[in-house]
PDB file of C-alpha atoms in Angstrom:
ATOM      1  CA  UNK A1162       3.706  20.055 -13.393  1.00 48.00           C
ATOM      2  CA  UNK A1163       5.785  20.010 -15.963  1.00 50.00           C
ATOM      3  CA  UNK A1164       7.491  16.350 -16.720  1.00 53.00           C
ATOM      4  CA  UNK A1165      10.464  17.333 -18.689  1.00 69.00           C
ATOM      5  CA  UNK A1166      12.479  18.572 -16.374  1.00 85.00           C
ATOM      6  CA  UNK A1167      11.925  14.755 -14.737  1.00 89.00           C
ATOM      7  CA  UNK A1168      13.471  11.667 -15.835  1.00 88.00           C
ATOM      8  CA  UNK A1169      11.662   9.061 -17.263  1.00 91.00           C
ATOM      9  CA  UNK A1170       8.429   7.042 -15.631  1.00 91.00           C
ATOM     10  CA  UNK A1171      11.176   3.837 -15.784  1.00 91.00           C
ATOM     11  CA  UNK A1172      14.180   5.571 -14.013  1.00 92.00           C
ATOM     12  CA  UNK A1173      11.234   6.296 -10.952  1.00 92.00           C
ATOM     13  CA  UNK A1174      10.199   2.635 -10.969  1.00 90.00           C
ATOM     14  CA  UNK A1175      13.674   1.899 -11.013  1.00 90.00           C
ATOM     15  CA  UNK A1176      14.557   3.493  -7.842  1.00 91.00           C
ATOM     16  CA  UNK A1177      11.514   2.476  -5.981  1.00 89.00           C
ATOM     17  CA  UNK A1178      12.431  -0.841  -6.947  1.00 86.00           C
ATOM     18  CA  UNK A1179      16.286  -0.243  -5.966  1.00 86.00           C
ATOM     19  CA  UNK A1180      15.188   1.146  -2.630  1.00 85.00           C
ATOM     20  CA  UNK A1181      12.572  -1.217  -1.883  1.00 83.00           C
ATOM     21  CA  UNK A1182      10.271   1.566  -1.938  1.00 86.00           C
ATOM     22  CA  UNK A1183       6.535  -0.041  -1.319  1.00 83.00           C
ATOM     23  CA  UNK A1184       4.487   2.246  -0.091  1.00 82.00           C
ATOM     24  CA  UNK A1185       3.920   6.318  -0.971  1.00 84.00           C
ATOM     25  CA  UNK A1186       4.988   6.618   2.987  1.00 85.00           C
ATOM     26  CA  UNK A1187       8.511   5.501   2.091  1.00 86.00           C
ATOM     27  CA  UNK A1188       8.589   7.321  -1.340  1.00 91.00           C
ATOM     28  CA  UNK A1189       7.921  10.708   0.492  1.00 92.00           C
ATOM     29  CA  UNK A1190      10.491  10.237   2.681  1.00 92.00           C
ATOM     30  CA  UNK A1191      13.065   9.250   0.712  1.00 92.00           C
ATOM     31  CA  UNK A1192      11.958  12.462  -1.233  1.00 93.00           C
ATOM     32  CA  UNK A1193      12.845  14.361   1.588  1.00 94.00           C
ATOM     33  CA  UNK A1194      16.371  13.088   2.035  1.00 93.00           C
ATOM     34  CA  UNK A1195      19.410  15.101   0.140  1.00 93.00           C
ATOM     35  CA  UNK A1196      20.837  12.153  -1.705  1.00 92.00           C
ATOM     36  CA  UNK A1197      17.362  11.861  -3.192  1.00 93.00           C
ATOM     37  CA  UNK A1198      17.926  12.439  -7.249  1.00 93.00           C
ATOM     38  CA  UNK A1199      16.743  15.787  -8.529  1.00 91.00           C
ATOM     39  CA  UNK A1200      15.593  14.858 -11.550  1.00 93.00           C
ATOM     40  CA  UNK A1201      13.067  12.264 -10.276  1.00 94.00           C
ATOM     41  CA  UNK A1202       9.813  14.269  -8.784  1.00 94.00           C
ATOM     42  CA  UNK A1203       8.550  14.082  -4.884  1.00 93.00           C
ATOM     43  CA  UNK A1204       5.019  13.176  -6.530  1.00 93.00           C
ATOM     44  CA  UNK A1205       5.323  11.263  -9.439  1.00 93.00           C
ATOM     45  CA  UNK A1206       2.049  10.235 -10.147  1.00 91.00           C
ATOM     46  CA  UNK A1207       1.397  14.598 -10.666  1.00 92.00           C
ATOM     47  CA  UNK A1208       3.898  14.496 -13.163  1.00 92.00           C
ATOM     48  CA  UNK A1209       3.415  11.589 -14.926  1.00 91.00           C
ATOM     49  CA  UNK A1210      -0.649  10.844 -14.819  1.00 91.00           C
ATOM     50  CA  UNK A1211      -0.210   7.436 -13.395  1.00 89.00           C
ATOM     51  CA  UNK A1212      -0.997   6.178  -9.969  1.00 86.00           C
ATOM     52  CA  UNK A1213       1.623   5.416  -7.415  1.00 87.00           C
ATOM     53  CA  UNK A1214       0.725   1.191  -7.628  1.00 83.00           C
ATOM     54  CA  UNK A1215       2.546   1.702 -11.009  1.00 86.00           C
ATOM     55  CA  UNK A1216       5.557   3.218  -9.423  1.00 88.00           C
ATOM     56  CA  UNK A1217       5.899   1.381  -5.970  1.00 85.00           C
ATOM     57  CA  UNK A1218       7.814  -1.851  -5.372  1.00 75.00           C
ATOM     58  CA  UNK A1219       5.277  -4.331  -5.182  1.00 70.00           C
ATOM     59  CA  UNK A1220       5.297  -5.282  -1.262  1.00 58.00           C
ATOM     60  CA  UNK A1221       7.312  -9.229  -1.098  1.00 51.00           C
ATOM     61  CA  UNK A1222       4.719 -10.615   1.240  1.00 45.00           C
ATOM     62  CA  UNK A1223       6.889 -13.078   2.800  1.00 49.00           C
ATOM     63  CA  UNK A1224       8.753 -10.078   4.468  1.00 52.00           C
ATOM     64  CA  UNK A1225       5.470  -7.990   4.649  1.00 69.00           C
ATOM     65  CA  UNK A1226       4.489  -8.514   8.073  1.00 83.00           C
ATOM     66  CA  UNK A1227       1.073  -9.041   6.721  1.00 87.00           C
ATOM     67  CA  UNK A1228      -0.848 -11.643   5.667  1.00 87.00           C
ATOM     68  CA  UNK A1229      -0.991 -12.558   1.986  1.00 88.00           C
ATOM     69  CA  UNK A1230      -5.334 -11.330   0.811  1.00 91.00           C
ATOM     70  CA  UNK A1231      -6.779 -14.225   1.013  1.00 91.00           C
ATOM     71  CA  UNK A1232      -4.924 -15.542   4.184  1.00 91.00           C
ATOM     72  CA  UNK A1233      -6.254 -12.362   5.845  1.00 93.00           C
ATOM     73  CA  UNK A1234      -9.696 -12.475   4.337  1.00 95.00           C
ATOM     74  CA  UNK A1235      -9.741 -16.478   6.305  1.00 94.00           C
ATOM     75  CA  UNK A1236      -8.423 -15.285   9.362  1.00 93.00           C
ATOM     76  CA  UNK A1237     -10.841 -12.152   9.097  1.00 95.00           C
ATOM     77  CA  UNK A1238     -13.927 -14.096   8.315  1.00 94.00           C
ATOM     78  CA  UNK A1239     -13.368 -16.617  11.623  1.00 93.00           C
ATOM     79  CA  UNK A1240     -14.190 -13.556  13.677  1.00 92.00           C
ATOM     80  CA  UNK A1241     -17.189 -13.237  12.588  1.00 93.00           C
ATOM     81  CA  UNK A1242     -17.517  -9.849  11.753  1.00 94.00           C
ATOM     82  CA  UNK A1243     -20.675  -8.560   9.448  1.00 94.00           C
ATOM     83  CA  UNK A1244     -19.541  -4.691   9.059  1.00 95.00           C
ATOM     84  CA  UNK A1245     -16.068  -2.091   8.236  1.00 96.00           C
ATOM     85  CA  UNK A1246     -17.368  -0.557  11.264  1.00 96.00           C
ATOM     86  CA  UNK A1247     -17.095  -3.737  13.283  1.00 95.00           C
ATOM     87  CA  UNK A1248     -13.621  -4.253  12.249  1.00 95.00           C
ATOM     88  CA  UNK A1249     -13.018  -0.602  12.850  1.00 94.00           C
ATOM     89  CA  UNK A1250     -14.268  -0.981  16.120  1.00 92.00           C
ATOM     90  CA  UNK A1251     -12.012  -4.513  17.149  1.00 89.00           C
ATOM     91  CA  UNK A1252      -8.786  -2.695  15.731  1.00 88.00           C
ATOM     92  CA  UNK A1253     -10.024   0.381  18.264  1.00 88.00           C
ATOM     93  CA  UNK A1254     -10.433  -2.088  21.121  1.00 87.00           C
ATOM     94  CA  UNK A1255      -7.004  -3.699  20.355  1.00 86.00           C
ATOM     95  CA  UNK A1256      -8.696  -6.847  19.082  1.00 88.00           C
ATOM     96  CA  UNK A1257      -7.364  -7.204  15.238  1.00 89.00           C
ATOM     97  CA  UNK A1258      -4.901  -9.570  14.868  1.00 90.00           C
ATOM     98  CA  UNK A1259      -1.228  -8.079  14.188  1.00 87.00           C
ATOM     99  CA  UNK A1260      -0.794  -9.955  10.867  1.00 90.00           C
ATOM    100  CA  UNK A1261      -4.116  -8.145   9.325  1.00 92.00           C
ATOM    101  CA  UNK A1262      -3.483  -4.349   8.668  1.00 93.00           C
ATOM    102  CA  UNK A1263      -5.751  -1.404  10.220  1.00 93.00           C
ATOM    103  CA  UNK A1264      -6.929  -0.313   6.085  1.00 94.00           C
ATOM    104  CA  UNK A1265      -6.600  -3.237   4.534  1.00 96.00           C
ATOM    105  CA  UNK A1266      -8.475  -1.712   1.974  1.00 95.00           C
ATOM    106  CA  UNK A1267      -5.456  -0.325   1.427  1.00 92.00           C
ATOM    107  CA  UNK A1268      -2.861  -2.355   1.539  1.00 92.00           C
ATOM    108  CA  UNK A1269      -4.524  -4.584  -0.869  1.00 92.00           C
ATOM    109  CA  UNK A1270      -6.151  -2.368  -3.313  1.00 91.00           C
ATOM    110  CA  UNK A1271      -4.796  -4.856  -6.414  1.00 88.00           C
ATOM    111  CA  UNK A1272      -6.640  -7.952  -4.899  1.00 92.00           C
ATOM    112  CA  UNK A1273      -9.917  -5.553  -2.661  1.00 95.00           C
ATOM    113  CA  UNK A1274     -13.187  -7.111  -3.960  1.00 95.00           C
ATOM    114  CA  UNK A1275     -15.305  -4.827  -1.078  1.00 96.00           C
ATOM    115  CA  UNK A1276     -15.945  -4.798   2.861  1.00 96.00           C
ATOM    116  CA  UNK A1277     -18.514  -7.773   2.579  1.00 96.00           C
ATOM    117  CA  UNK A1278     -16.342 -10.095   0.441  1.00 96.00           C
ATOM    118  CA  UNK A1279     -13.047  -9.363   3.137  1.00 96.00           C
ATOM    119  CA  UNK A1280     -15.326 -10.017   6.049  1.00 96.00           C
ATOM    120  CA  UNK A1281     -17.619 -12.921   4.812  1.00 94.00           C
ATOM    121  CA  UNK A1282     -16.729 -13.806   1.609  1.00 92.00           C
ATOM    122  CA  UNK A1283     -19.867 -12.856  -0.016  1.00 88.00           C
TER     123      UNK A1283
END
């Protein structure tokens, strides 16, 4: 894609972090609204080679309805679970806790040291 028809990597950042935008869920469809600026791309991380944990608001955990990491990796490890498919499988039974999200691989990319470190702490 070409970038200059864009605005600048800091006016996207700055209206992620204007609209609270924390996830590439919420980017997308703020993209898709018609008050969304034209000269700020749908996918910026196309345009400007960077990936979207540069561009999103970081999440403010005390409103996240998450944990913080390592409060979820101690509530995690009490369960006692050795594997990502035995967490898998307690989210499919309806046994993960609300305040732990369903890929928190995911949601905490910055701080994810691996399955066996989340689960057990090795």
């Amino acid at each position: 894609m070409n970038s200059s028809k864009y605005g600048s990597l800091a006016a996207v950042k700055e209206y992620a972090k204007i609209h609270n935008l924390c996830s590439i869920k919420l980017w997308l469809e703020a993209s898709e609204k018609k008050d969304f600026p034209k000269n700020l791309p749908k996918r910026p991380p196309n345009v400007y080679g960077c990936k979207w944990s540069e561009i999103l608001n970081k999440k403010n955990i005390e409103n996240s309805k998450y944990l913080s990491f390592e409060e979820a990796c101690s509530l995690v490890r009490t369960l006692e679970l050795k594997t990502m498919s035995n967490f898998r499988g307690l989210g499919r039974e309806g046994g993960r806790p609300s305040k732990i999200p369903s890929n928190p691989e995911r949601f905490y990319k910055d701080e994810w040291q691996g399955w066996p470190y989340f689960l057990t702490g090795k």
